[in-house]
Every structure is written in structure tokens, then in C-alpha cells.
């Protein structure tokens, strides 16, 4: 999320962490650092045990099982077969020669053929929006259906709708707030579940009983230590809704995980006597919120009148895509913070979930199941309710540890003011402060290599620092990589390095990307089954295309692919104006890739601000209707020759 809404500032860039724990930049600053190699920052690293920036031979580290002798840094990648696309400032979406990109389910598409049609003037009601695809598509997963080749042509697509751009959502813009507009905004948020199929060469929405919306008003349950009935959840009215669903995860038992990121921004109050508690301040809850102003028309979001409503947000939400009647469940054992995503892997039968907390100087977390997920489910237990939450600590010597956030252990004792495990989870950020976690530059998506189990984390940008570059502040971001001890995702120790420094060498000589590779603010991340690392960017709307921000040659937000072994990076796609690229999932045969174009046409310093009179001021993608408005959409990408995406 650019988190810009109608503003061109990014509140994620403002820390609310007063802990004083050492940042990763400060850890790096304490090291004797030598940058080597190609676009990947060289690392004898965690393999040779020589330290991340040690003096060992340049090696982009973990060679995978493919065993190609010539897959070394500086060699052409065998994984990347497409021709790179140039950076772009055009209001269009560009893919490499030989590829096609088709728009599927833009904002407002009715879930069923007899549902309410999208109105291009923004005049759909709240009730209409609840039966249509939401706004600002984000994390997404394809759940295949059928057998054999069928499962790569038919499935359920589940996607998040992170937030709404109220300037584009409402016919009259955002100036006046009403209860109907709050309800429409709530209906534009959440998750869409839609059955899709390839028919006669084109992916289409299927008129299915599975199609449904989970919105900001859908009944939800809570499980784990902060379960249903916990006093902290006793806000006015029944528990409803999920908001600011950024990235996502998918479990091995076939459920979808939607994450709640910048939930604090929906709350506010006109009560000038209200003061944030330390816990509320730690999560950035304040009188103004992020500018939605829902509290003016709906007391549910008045933080002074209904403070416990905020405790219902900041969680990971489990949704069953194949049961339209199943109530979404907030899994509180995974902690409460600004969850970017919930990347799931498993080791020795136990589930492992990685999650970044996306704000400057926040942490990365890992949940480890305490028994095999199959055995838990066989006993009628939910695997995400039974495990331990850890937070990452990165050491200067390239080692790292996962520190448990368990009541009674370490600093998290009654003597230190902790009541129980529910208290630890409700105040996850403060618990992580107390155990000494390492603050990072806005931790966003996590991706796990399917075979090596190496973990990649985007640190999109932040206040940064250290000798890895003139990164104080750090406007371009980087990708951190680690390997868990013994390659076991449940391990509590790891070795880490910096896989890649993003940026433009014109403005930052430490960046080793070539002019044709420049990019910044990596955010979305995935590793496909062949091991290609896909990178999606979210440059803030205040920086896109701007020379004074070092982003003029980088252009619009984009998507790139990297070879984790050789370190080569190649630009794959460029998005329309004002948009970010986010959400990525594949059909099992890897011959269809689904990605999301979020917030095309949002207020952008370089291009302007949409208004009720001219909602097309920044972009008119994808319809290019002279009387329409820009729409977020899923895009289906395929090769004309039917080949694997990326080759
Ligand atoms: Fe929703 Fe951190 O991006
Ligand atoms: Ca982002
Ligand atoms: Ca994001």
C-alpha cells in the first residue's frame, strides 16, 4: 500500500517505535562491510559462515538444487528468458514481447451475472458495492480446482482489497462523510472470493455459489489466546469485519490468510479530551486517523467512544475459500500488529508463518506450530491456534535468532506488567520491544524458496542507515535473505545477508543495478516453483517519477524477476500511472500468472489529484473510457506460446 489515500504522504514512513532497539542499519554500521559482485550484494554469508559482507569470494549464496555449473554471479541467468521492458511513465501496462496481459475482475465487477452493474460515475450504493469486487486489489492466492490439467484452468481466486480511495469511490468525492458512505467504504474493503476458469482461451469469472465478499461489516470470530468473549474485544455490537487487508498467505490445509495492516488509520475522534494510551500510541492510533473520517458518521470508529473496537483489528484472518458460509476467524496466536502478510511454509509437518510489521523501525515475526498440522487437525484443533510467536533479532556477525513472545519468559513476566499470553499478543509490538527485537526499514512481504527454504524479506524503505549505502534515510529499500539453521524453518537460529540493494546508481553509487535494472521500494515478493524471485514495487506517490526523490529514471511502479543464484534482475512489467503492482499467484502449471494493479489514478505528486469533476486526472486505466474512472484490477499474464511465465 502506498497509504496515500487522498494525501501524498506515507504514514508508514513515520515510526511509532520508541524502544531504542538497535536498527538493522545500526547493526550493519558496526560491521566491516565490503560490497562485491553483481546486482546481488555478494555474500560468503551464511553458507561459508564468513559474515554477510565478509571477505570471502563473491557468491550470491545458496546455489539451489539445479546444480548448473555456470549459475554464478555475473553469468546470464538460465531462469530468466524474457526480454526486459524499459522503465515507463506512460498510463499503460507493459509486459515483455511474447506475453499478453488481460484485465480480470476490476473494481465494481458484480460477483454474479445478475448482480448490480458497476456505475462509472461512482454512484453505486453501499448495498451494490457489497455484491461487487472491492477496491484496491492487493494480496491474492489461486486455489486450483479439478484434477490434472484442469486445475491450471479452473480454480478459486481469493484477493484482498486493502483500502479505498474515497476520492474515486464516491460520486461526490470525499469532502462530505455520511453513514451511507462509511458503509460503502466498508463494503469496498476486505476480501473477494471468486471462482474463475479459462474458457476458449480466456480467463473469466464463473457464476458460482462460491463467489462472496468478506467486508468490513462481515461477522467474524476470534480464536487463540484473545478468543471470542475476551474482555478486550467487548466493543459495541458484534465483532465485524476485516480492514486494510494487505498481503496474504495460504495454508497447506487449503485456507486463505488475509492480513490486517494499517488498521489504526480508520479510527479517530472529535473528542479533544481523548488521549491515546501507551498501547494505542505504539500502534499509531490517534485523533485524526489516516483521513477516512469515518468516526464523523459512524460511532463504531470513534476511538474515544468505542476504544475496544480497535482491539478487534491487527490480526491475521483465516478464510475458507470453498465454504461460502464459513465465518472468517481471526487467529490471535499470530500476534497483533500491522501485518503485511502471512507467508506459510512447513517443516517436519509443523506450520511456520512469517509476517512483517510494515512501519518504519518495526520487526519481522515468525509463528511456529507446536505439533504437526495434520495431527492437530485430526484432533479437531486449528493449527494456527497452537504454536509460539517469535520476533527476529539480527546480529552484526550475520547470525540471527528468533526470540519467543511467551508470557512468563524473559522480560514478559507479571513483575514487568504482563498479565498473560493474551496481553502479550494484544500488545505484540511492546512485547517485541521488551525482548530486544531488531527494528527494520518497513518489513513488507516474505517469500520462501520452495526447496532451499531460504527466506527473502522486502524492506521497502525507511530511515535506515549504516555503511551499506547512503541510506540515512533509505529511500530505495533492500531485500534481506536468511537461511534457518539446518534449513529447518522451525529453527530458532539463522544466518542472514542482504540479497539486493534497490535504487538508481545515478543517485546512489553503492547500487550495483545497471541503468536498465533500476527500481526502488520493493514490496510484493514471491518465489515460483522454479525458483524465480518475483519483485513488485510500491514507490510512494510522493516520489514516483520525481528527480528530486531519485526516482525519475525508475518511472512507474513495476514488477521484476531475479535469479537468486546469479543475482540477475530483469524488469518484467510496468504499471499505469499512480498504481502499484501487488498480489501475485500462479496456476499450478505456471503458464498463467495473476497479478494486481492497485490504485491506478491515485493522487500522485507528479501527475495530479483526481476530483469528482475529473477522476481521470492521473490515470484512466484500464477502461480508458472518456467519462469513466480508473479501476484497480487483477491482470492475467500468459505467454503467447503457452510457455512458463518468466522463460
Ligand atoms: Fe500494504 Fe505494506 O503495504
Ligand atoms: Ca508498500
Ligand atoms: Ca504492500
XYZ file of C-alpha atoms and ligand atoms in Angstrom:
652
model
C 0.000 0.000 0.000
C 1.210 3.446 -0.703
C -1.084 4.510 2.129
C -1.555 7.769 0.389
C -5.343 7.904 0.175
C -6.070 11.473 -0.729
C -2.706 12.612 0.571
C 0.746 12.206 -0.826
C 2.461 11.423 2.432
C 3.100 7.911 3.634
C 2.369 7.399 7.335
C 4.217 4.056 7.212
C 7.389 6.124 6.897
C 6.806 7.621 10.324
C 7.934 5.367 13.138
C 5.918 4.906 16.309
C 8.588 2.746 17.955
C 10.266 4.481 20.884
C 12.057 1.321 22.130
C 15.581 2.332 21.148
C 16.370 -1.221 19.994
C 19.258 -1.250 17.502
C 18.114 -0.995 13.900
C 19.379 -3.257 11.165
C 21.191 -0.216 9.782
C 22.990 0.229 13.084
C 23.828 -3.463 13.137
C 25.220 -3.131 9.628
C 27.109 0.020 10.573
C 29.038 -1.947 13.131
C 30.401 -4.346 10.536
C 33.381 -4.123 8.252
C 31.405 -4.131 5.059
C 32.607 -4.811 1.569
C 30.124 -4.796 -1.253
C 31.030 -7.003 -4.126
C 29.631 -8.833 -7.056
C 26.765 -8.126 -9.366
C 23.398 -6.771 -8.560
C 23.114 -9.143 -5.656
C 25.190 -7.962 -2.757
C 27.894 -10.534 -2.527
C 27.880 -12.818 0.408
C 30.181 -15.528 1.511
C 27.472 -15.128 4.025
C 25.516 -17.731 5.789
C 26.897 -20.620 3.748
C 30.570 -20.107 4.418
C 29.899 -18.624 7.815
C 32.133 -15.709 6.926
C 29.698 -12.923 7.684
C 27.304 -11.262 5.386
C 29.741 -8.807 3.938
C 32.783 -10.880 4.746
C 35.906 -11.007 2.638
C 35.010 -14.305 1.028
C 34.591 -14.815 -2.690
C 31.650 -13.080 -4.264
C 28.810 -15.515 -4.313
C 25.146 -14.852 -4.443
C 24.880 -17.662 -1.966
C 22.694 -20.586 -1.801
C 23.064 -22.410 -5.042
C 19.928 -24.375 -5.455
C 19.483 -27.986 -6.372
C 19.520 -27.305 -10.098
C 23.270 -27.613 -9.972
C 24.139 -25.622 -13.087
C 27.871 -25.089 -13.013
C 27.583 -21.721 -14.709
C 24.864 -20.311 -12.455
C 27.168 -17.887 -10.731
C 27.021 -14.158 -10.150
C 27.621 -12.198 -13.292
C 26.593 -15.056 -15.598
C 23.396 -14.829 -17.616
C 20.505 -16.382 -15.773
C 19.002 -19.595 -17.083
C 15.830 -18.872 -15.165
C 15.069 -15.577 -16.916
C 14.209 -15.940 -20.585
C 12.152 -12.846 -21.370
C 13.321 -9.554 -22.857
C 13.411 -6.811 -20.219
C 10.892 -3.986 -20.615
C 12.085 -0.392 -20.220
C 11.052 1.853 -17.341
C 7.838 3.712 -18.182
C 5.935 6.823 -17.233
C 3.042 6.059 -19.593
C -0.503 5.403 -18.433
C -0.478 1.803 -19.550
C 0.598 -1.677 -18.509
C 3.524 -3.165 -20.405
C 4.707 -6.807 -20.492
C 7.609 -8.293 -22.492
C 7.316 -9.235 -26.162
C 5.604 -12.598 -26.482
C 3.454 -12.038 -23.384
C -0.180 -10.993 -23.023
C -1.903 -9.147 -20.176
C -5.700 -9.284 -19.814
C -7.804 -7.459 -17.256
C -9.965 -9.653 -14.982
C -12.368 -8.555 -12.220
C -11.733 -4.803 -11.990
C -13.203 -2.941 -9.001
C -17.003 -2.952 -9.197
C -17.424 -6.160 -11.221
C -20.637 -7.844 -9.978
C -19.944 -11.176 -8.265
C -22.795 -12.764 -10.198
C -24.209 -12.086 -13.657
C -27.469 -10.817 -12.154
C -25.675 -8.600 -9.629
C -25.607 -4.803 -9.700
C -23.631 -3.409 -12.628
C -20.694 -1.116 -11.949
C -21.506 2.544 -12.467
C -18.639 4.545 -13.842
C -19.755 7.749 -12.117
C -19.191 6.284 -8.632
C -22.929 6.232 -7.840
C -23.205 2.565 -6.800
C -24.719 2.237 -3.307
C -23.172 0.500 -0.296
C -25.504 -2.450 -0.956
C -24.270 -2.598 -4.568
C -20.634 -2.491 -3.515
C -21.178 -5.421 -1.135
C -22.121 -7.539 -4.171
C -19.244 -6.329 -6.322
C -15.468 -6.795 -6.405
C -13.889 -4.436 -3.870
C -11.435 -1.617 -4.439
C -7.641 -1.586 -4.385
C -6.782 -5.223 -5.020
C -3.780 -6.498 -3.058
C -2.554 -9.936 -1.886
C -4.087 -12.861 -3.764
C -3.994 -16.658 -3.999
C -5.225 -19.112 -6.622
C -6.729 -22.312 -5.184
C -6.871 -24.854 -8.032
C -9.951 -26.979 -8.669
C -10.208 -30.235 -10.552
C -7.516 -32.714 -11.498
C -4.585 -32.838 -13.885
C -4.510 -30.094 -16.497
C -7.945 -28.902 -15.373
C -6.525 -27.488 -12.143
C -4.431 -24.994 -14.105
C -7.532 -23.745 -15.913
C -10.045 -23.625 -13.100
C -9.917 -22.501 -9.518
C -10.935 -20.076 -6.820
C -9.140 -16.758 -6.752
C -9.123 -15.045 -3.362
C -7.872 -11.477 -3.147
C -7.617 -8.669 -0.658
C -8.931 -5.135 -1.074
C -6.542 -3.154 1.036
C -8.248 0.205 1.319
C -10.487 2.572 -0.608
C -9.609 5.789 -2.368
C -12.558 7.884 -1.213
C -11.910 10.463 -3.936
C -12.672 7.790 -6.553
C -15.116 5.602 -4.582
C -17.824 8.242 -4.202
C -19.524 10.227 -6.974
C -19.128 13.441 -4.969
C -15.633 12.660 -3.652
C -14.552 12.579 -0.043
C -15.408 16.082 1.149
C -18.611 15.144 2.996
C -18.827 11.965 5.124
C -22.140 10.167 5.709
C -23.136 6.796 7.202
C -24.036 5.510 3.710
C -20.563 6.463 2.517
C -18.942 4.739 5.511
C -20.983 1.639 4.664
C -19.897 1.774 1.026
C -16.290 2.212 2.071
C -16.588 -0.798 4.418
C -18.085 -2.809 1.552
C -15.198 -1.810 -0.721
C -12.719 -3.282 1.782
C -11.993 -6.857 2.737
C -11.679 -9.911 0.544
C -13.228 -11.240 -2.664
C -13.644 -14.970 -3.249
C -14.394 -15.766 -6.906
C -14.398 -18.903 -9.000
C -12.523 -18.363 -12.263
C -11.889 -20.555 -15.287
C -10.172 -20.427 -18.644
C -12.778 -20.862 -21.338
C -11.942 -20.717 -25.018
C -8.573 -19.185 -24.322
C -9.682 -16.505 -21.869
C -9.898 -16.438 -18.080
C -13.373 -15.459 -16.874
C -15.384 -15.039 -13.708
C -17.682 -18.066 -13.165
C -21.246 -17.531 -11.939
C -20.599 -19.597 -8.815
C -22.180 -20.157 -5.414
C -18.630 -19.832 -4.015
C -18.388 -16.185 -5.051
C -18.625 -13.988 -1.977
C -17.327 -10.918 -0.277
C -15.878 -10.634 3.181
C -16.028 -6.920 4.003
C -15.549 -4.515 6.863
C -19.048 -5.484 8.027
C -18.996 -9.315 7.781
C -19.423 -11.202 11.083
C -16.086 -12.611 12.308
C -14.875 -14.862 15.125
C -11.719 -14.769 17.227
C -9.679 -17.787 18.310
C -6.487 -18.395 20.249
C -5.481 -16.568 23.441
C -7.582 -13.464 22.561
C -10.607 -15.559 21.615
C -14.312 -14.809 21.435
C -15.516 -13.444 24.762
C -12.191 -11.941 25.786
C -12.908 -8.690 27.672
C -10.543 -6.721 25.434
C -12.854 -7.458 22.482
C -16.013 -6.234 24.249
C -16.623 -3.247 21.985
C -20.099 -2.035 20.986
C -22.011 -4.501 18.853
C -20.995 -7.837 17.434
C -17.487 -8.402 16.087
C -17.461 -7.486 12.416
C -15.185 -7.134 9.525
C -11.618 -7.097 8.382
C -9.830 -3.964 7.179
C -6.661 -2.972 5.377
C -6.023 -6.470 4.100
C -2.630 -6.078 2.529
C -0.734 -9.246 1.723
C -1.866 -12.766 2.387
C -0.987 -16.395 2.856
C -2.356 -19.814 2.040
C -2.242 -22.793 4.366
C -1.431 -26.380 3.422
C -4.968 -27.320 4.500
C -6.446 -25.067 1.826
C -7.463 -21.889 3.623
C -6.623 -18.272 2.845
C -4.995 -15.828 5.250
C -5.852 -12.134 4.932
C -3.705 -9.749 6.947
C -4.754 -6.538 8.661
C -2.139 -3.825 8.106
C -2.824 -0.106 8.654
C -5.998 -0.636 10.712
C -5.151 2.207 13.061
C -5.959 4.726 10.320
C -9.717 4.018 10.409
C -10.139 5.305 13.953
C -10.381 8.893 15.085
C -12.346 11.188 17.328
C -13.582 14.738 17.647
C -13.241 14.431 21.437
C -10.358 16.779 22.105
C -10.017 15.452 25.661
C -9.149 11.958 24.396
C -5.565 10.817 24.890
C -4.016 7.701 23.376
C -2.944 5.005 25.835
C 0.682 3.840 25.530
C -0.550 0.738 23.656
C -2.685 2.840 21.279
C 0.204 5.233 20.673
C 2.534 2.296 19.962
C 0.173 1.276 17.141
C -0.218 4.816 15.832
C -3.873 5.271 16.854
C -4.597 8.999 17.091
C -7.394 11.579 16.836
C -7.126 12.143 13.082
C -6.551 8.630 11.746
C -5.465 8.332 8.114
C -8.031 10.781 6.825
C -11.027 8.440 6.277
C -13.102 10.433 8.821
C -15.499 7.508 9.358
C -15.767 8.422 13.031
C -17.661 11.566 11.979
C -20.584 9.442 10.749
C -20.220 6.072 12.492
C -19.551 5.832 16.262
C -18.069 2.361 15.705
C -14.857 4.104 14.611
C -14.798 6.804 17.308
C -11.784 5.760 19.349
C -12.901 7.785 22.371
C -16.460 6.394 22.409
C -15.656 2.807 21.360
C -11.987 2.142 22.186
C -12.175 -1.661 22.265
C -13.205 -1.781 18.589
C -9.545 -1.176 17.751
C -8.600 -4.366 19.630
C -10.573 -6.302 17.031
C -8.042 -5.316 14.353
C -4.376 -6.019 13.675
C -4.788 -9.770 13.256
C -4.430 -12.491 10.634
C -7.815 -13.691 9.369
C -8.378 -17.278 8.164
C -10.997 -17.716 5.424
C -12.216 -20.974 3.864
C -12.491 -20.328 0.117
C -14.573 -23.430 -0.513
C -17.260 -22.831 2.130
C -19.221 -19.666 1.475
C -20.989 -19.994 4.840
C -17.827 -20.328 6.945
C -17.236 -17.412 9.306
C -13.785 -15.811 8.955
C -11.653 -16.378 12.054
C -9.038 -14.010 13.453
C -6.116 -16.168 14.635
C -4.770 -14.219 17.570
C -1.813 -16.514 18.340
C -0.090 -14.913 15.319
C 0.060 -11.581 17.117
C -1.405 -8.125 16.718
C 0.485 -5.601 14.694
C 0.371 -4.132 11.177
C 0.617 -7.492 9.436
C 1.841 -7.024 5.902
C 1.470 -10.681 5.041
C 1.439 -14.211 6.421
C 3.781 -16.379 4.382
C 3.244 -20.029 5.211
C 5.716 -22.858 4.920
C 6.141 -26.069 6.854
C 8.902 -28.180 8.293
C 8.644 -31.667 9.746
C 4.875 -31.324 9.486
C 4.731 -28.142 11.548
C 3.374 -24.951 10.097
C 5.583 -21.850 10.036
C 4.200 -18.379 9.269
C 6.423 -15.351 8.583
C 4.960 -11.847 8.882
C 6.446 -8.371 8.574
C 5.092 -5.419 10.550
C 5.122 -2.645 7.961
C 6.097 0.597 9.577
C 9.487 2.221 9.854
C 11.548 0.640 12.669
C 9.240 -2.328 13.163
C 10.005 -6.041 13.254
C 9.649 -9.353 11.454
C 7.849 -12.202 13.200
C 7.607 -15.976 12.866
C 4.906 -18.287 14.214
C 5.857 -21.943 14.661
C 3.194 -24.592 15.224
C 3.779 -26.763 18.263
C 2.762 -30.030 16.585
C 2.152 -31.414 13.120
C -0.711 -29.558 11.493
C -2.156 -32.835 10.267
C -2.210 -34.322 13.759
C -3.749 -31.138 15.183
C -6.497 -31.140 12.578
C -7.089 -34.855 13.126
C -7.792 -33.969 16.759
C -10.188 -31.180 15.767
C -7.727 -28.420 16.604
C -6.872 -25.433 14.429
C -3.130 -25.399 13.654
C -2.879 -21.595 13.847
C -4.171 -21.658 17.430
C -1.386 -23.902 18.713
C 2.132 -22.561 18.449
C 4.645 -19.942 19.512
C 5.162 -16.450 18.116
C 8.769 -15.265 17.771
C 10.327 -11.977 16.694
C 13.575 -11.604 14.752
C 16.875 -10.368 16.128
C 19.658 -9.769 13.580
C 23.253 -9.778 14.876
C 26.246 -7.975 13.415
C 28.105 -11.196 12.639
C 25.469 -12.396 10.165
C 23.732 -14.595 12.682
C 20.201 -14.162 13.897
C 17.814 -15.522 16.469
C 14.079 -15.857 16.925
C 13.045 -14.564 20.337
C 9.887 -16.059 21.884
C 6.971 -13.814 22.785
C 5.692 -16.032 25.565
C 4.187 -14.833 28.822
C 6.462 -15.665 31.748
C 9.595 -15.999 29.610
C 12.392 -13.437 29.515
C 11.127 -9.907 30.026
C 7.460 -10.822 29.577
C 6.668 -11.501 33.231
C 3.994 -10.395 35.658
C 6.664 -8.432 37.520
C 7.197 -6.431 34.333
C 3.493 -5.718 33.975
C 2.391 -8.502 31.629
C -0.906 -10.140 32.614
C -0.990 -13.273 30.486
C -0.408 -14.514 26.927
C -3.450 -12.620 25.651
C -1.882 -9.416 26.973
C 1.397 -10.256 25.225
C -0.477 -10.734 21.934
C -2.703 -7.647 22.268
C 0.477 -5.639 22.827
C 2.714 -7.604 20.450
C 4.775 -4.560 19.447
C 5.571 -3.700 23.046
C 6.390 -7.338 23.824
C 8.825 -7.355 20.899
C 10.366 -4.105 22.183
C 10.833 -5.698 25.572
C 12.699 -8.768 24.303
C 15.078 -6.685 22.143
C 13.929 -7.339 18.561
C 15.770 -5.615 15.676
C 13.950 -2.628 14.103
C 13.869 -2.779 10.308
C 13.117 -0.490 7.363
C 9.406 -1.194 6.876
C 9.223 -5.002 6.618
C 6.822 -5.928 3.818
C 6.427 -9.293 2.041
C 8.228 -12.525 2.839
C 8.856 -15.285 0.291
C 10.271 -18.736 0.985
C 12.173 -20.655 -1.674
C 10.190 -23.866 -2.176
C 13.219 -26.150 -1.961
C 16.157 -24.416 -0.270
C 13.734 -22.824 2.232
C 15.805 -19.627 2.061
C 13.664 -16.711 3.196
C 13.508 -13.331 1.434
C 12.060 -10.191 3.030
C 11.474 -6.831 1.357
C 12.434 -3.790 3.433
C 10.717 -1.255 1.255
C 12.343 1.976 2.522
C 12.771 3.770 5.807
C 15.102 5.755 7.984
C 17.793 3.074 7.556
C 21.457 3.872 7.901
C 24.778 2.096 8.071
C 27.597 1.578 5.570
C 25.521 -0.373 3.046
C 24.852 2.923 1.273
C 23.820 6.499 1.785
C 20.708 5.068 3.298
C 20.033 7.521 6.066
C 17.252 7.885 5.151
C 16.893 4.822 2.929
C 14.592 5.846 0.067
C 15.089 2.757 -2.114
C 14.896 -0.283 0.149
C 16.553 -3.675 0.041
C 15.837 -7.376 0.130
C 17.165 -9.306 3.129
C 17.686 -13.045 2.923
C 18.226 -15.636 5.605
C 18.690 -19.361 5.945
C 17.307 -21.064 9.009
C 19.675 -23.397 10.844
C 19.863 -26.782 9.097
C 17.398 -25.428 6.513
C 14.672 -26.149 9.075
C 12.020 -23.424 9.015
C 11.172 -24.107 12.676
C 14.779 -23.419 13.809
C 15.448 -20.590 16.230
C 18.767 -19.500 14.711
C 19.597 -18.306 11.225
C 22.287 -16.725 9.037
C 21.388 -13.660 7.037
C 22.691 -11.341 4.339
C 21.493 -8.558 2.079
C 20.460 -10.122 -1.221
C 19.929 -6.893 -3.095
C 20.093 -3.136 -2.655
C 17.429 -1.399 -4.716
C 17.926 2.054 -6.204
C 19.448 4.022 -9.025
C 23.260 4.258 -9.230
C 22.886 7.777 -10.645
C 21.858 8.898 -7.165
C 23.429 6.188 -5.027
C 26.818 4.853 -6.192
C 26.547 1.839 -3.900
C 23.708 0.483 -6.024
C 25.082 -2.091 -8.464
C 21.962 -2.401 -10.608
C 22.569 -1.357 -14.207
C 20.634 1.531 -15.736
C 18.251 -0.945 -17.335
C 17.544 -2.623 -13.987
C 16.840 0.331 -11.718
C 13.924 0.041 -9.341
C 13.044 1.098 -5.807
C 10.769 0.355 -2.861
C 10.393 -3.422 -3.299
C 7.204 -4.663 -1.642
C 5.400 -7.708 -3.138
C 7.572 -10.807 -3.312
C 7.169 -14.419 -4.400
C 9.361 -17.318 -5.414
C 7.820 -19.517 -8.097
C 8.252 -23.293 -8.282
C 11.343 -22.941 -10.492
C 12.997 -20.567 -8.033
C 12.481 -17.217 -9.800
C 12.154 -14.395 -7.310
C 9.377 -12.011 -8.392
C 9.590 -8.468 -7.027
C 6.768 -5.905 -7.107
C 7.362 -2.269 -6.282
C 5.385 0.307 -4.330
C 7.131 3.627 -4.693
C 5.210 6.210 -2.703
C 3.024 8.569 -4.707
C 5.095 11.468 -3.428
C 8.265 10.002 -5.030
C 7.130 8.284 -8.238
C 8.747 9.700 -11.382
C 10.436 12.523 -9.444
C 14.070 13.519 -9.931
C 14.180 15.300 -6.577
C 13.405 11.951 -4.965
C 15.866 9.987 -7.129
C 13.018 8.196 -8.855
C 12.823 9.876 -12.287
C 14.597 7.069 -14.157
C 12.666 4.391 -12.283
C 9.313 5.585 -13.593
C 6.007 3.995 -12.699
C 5.735 1.070 -10.304
C 6.747 -2.206 -11.807
C 7.493 -5.870 -11.443
C 10.855 -7.591 -11.873
C 12.215 -11.100 -11.727
C 15.519 -12.069 -10.131
C 17.587 -15.213 -10.211
C 18.521 -15.871 -6.575
C 21.651 -17.732 -7.648
C 23.184 -15.421 -10.239
C 21.716 -12.233 -8.791
C 20.489 -11.072 -12.195
C 17.446 -8.778 -12.103
C 15.214 -8.151 -15.111
C 12.224 -5.807 -15.384
C 9.128 -7.782 -16.411
C 6.224 -5.351 -16.259
C 5.470 -1.677 -15.811
C 2.163 -0.397 -14.442
C -0.080 2.551 -15.259
C 0.227 5.954 -13.603
C -0.328 6.214 -9.884
C -0.555 2.437 -9.417
C 1.483 -0.092 -7.517
C 1.915 -3.723 -8.510
C 0.954 -6.131 -5.756
C -0.515 -9.594 -5.330
C 0.950 -12.497 -7.233
C -0.160 -16.079 -7.700
C 0.183 -18.771 -10.331
C -1.852 -21.573 -11.805
C -0.079 -24.847 -10.903
C 1.450 -25.217 -14.393
C 2.980 -21.706 -14.088
C 1.571 -20.842 -17.501
C -0.874 -18.321 -16.030
C 0.237 -15.654 -13.585
C -2.263 -13.398 -11.811
C -1.093 -10.011 -10.503
C -2.930 -6.991 -9.156
C -2.719 -3.372 -10.255
C -3.663 -1.349 -7.198
C -4.749 2.295 -7.005
C -4.198 3.445 -10.613
C -5.065 7.114 -10.794
C -4.493 7.891 -7.116
C -3.262 11.383 -6.189
C 0.377 11.463 -7.257
C 2.699 14.418 -6.912
C 3.968 14.070 -10.484
C 0.581 13.757 -12.146
C -2.039 15.475 -10.042
C -5.111 14.738 -7.957
C -8.383 13.110 -9.055
C -11.530 15.113 -8.320
C -15.276 14.443 -8.739
C -15.115 16.609 -11.864
C -12.047 14.862 -13.233
C -11.455 11.450 -11.701
C -9.106 10.741 -14.633
C -6.556 13.420 -13.682
C -3.819 10.841 -13.071
C -4.912 7.684 -14.904
C -7.804 6.226 -16.847
C -6.570 2.620 -16.765
C -7.857 0.055 -17.664
C -11.067 1.180 -19.400
C -9.818 4.437 -20.969
C -13.468 5.489 -21.047
C -13.532 9.281 -21.583
C -16.306 9.550 -18.992
C -15.121 6.754 -16.688
C -12.629 6.484 -13.853
C -9.541 4.376 -13.110
C -10.067 0.962 -11.524
C -7.833 -1.477 -9.677
C -7.878 -4.850 -11.382
C -6.410 -8.311 -11.467
C -4.319 -8.901 -14.597
C -3.876 -12.330 -16.186
C -0.435 -12.749 -17.743
C 0.403 -15.526 -20.170
C 2.913 -16.308 -22.887
C 1.615 -16.372 -26.423
C 3.388 -19.700 -26.932
C 1.795 -21.132 -23.786
C 5.131 -21.352 -22.012
C 6.056 -20.968 -18.368
C 5.947 -17.378 -17.158
C 9.444 -15.936 -16.889
C 11.039 -18.167 -19.516
Fe 0.088 -2.670 2.404
Fe 2.937 -2.510 3.487
O 1.853 -2.466 2.083
Ca 4.307 -0.703 0.389
Ca 2.411 -3.894 0.369
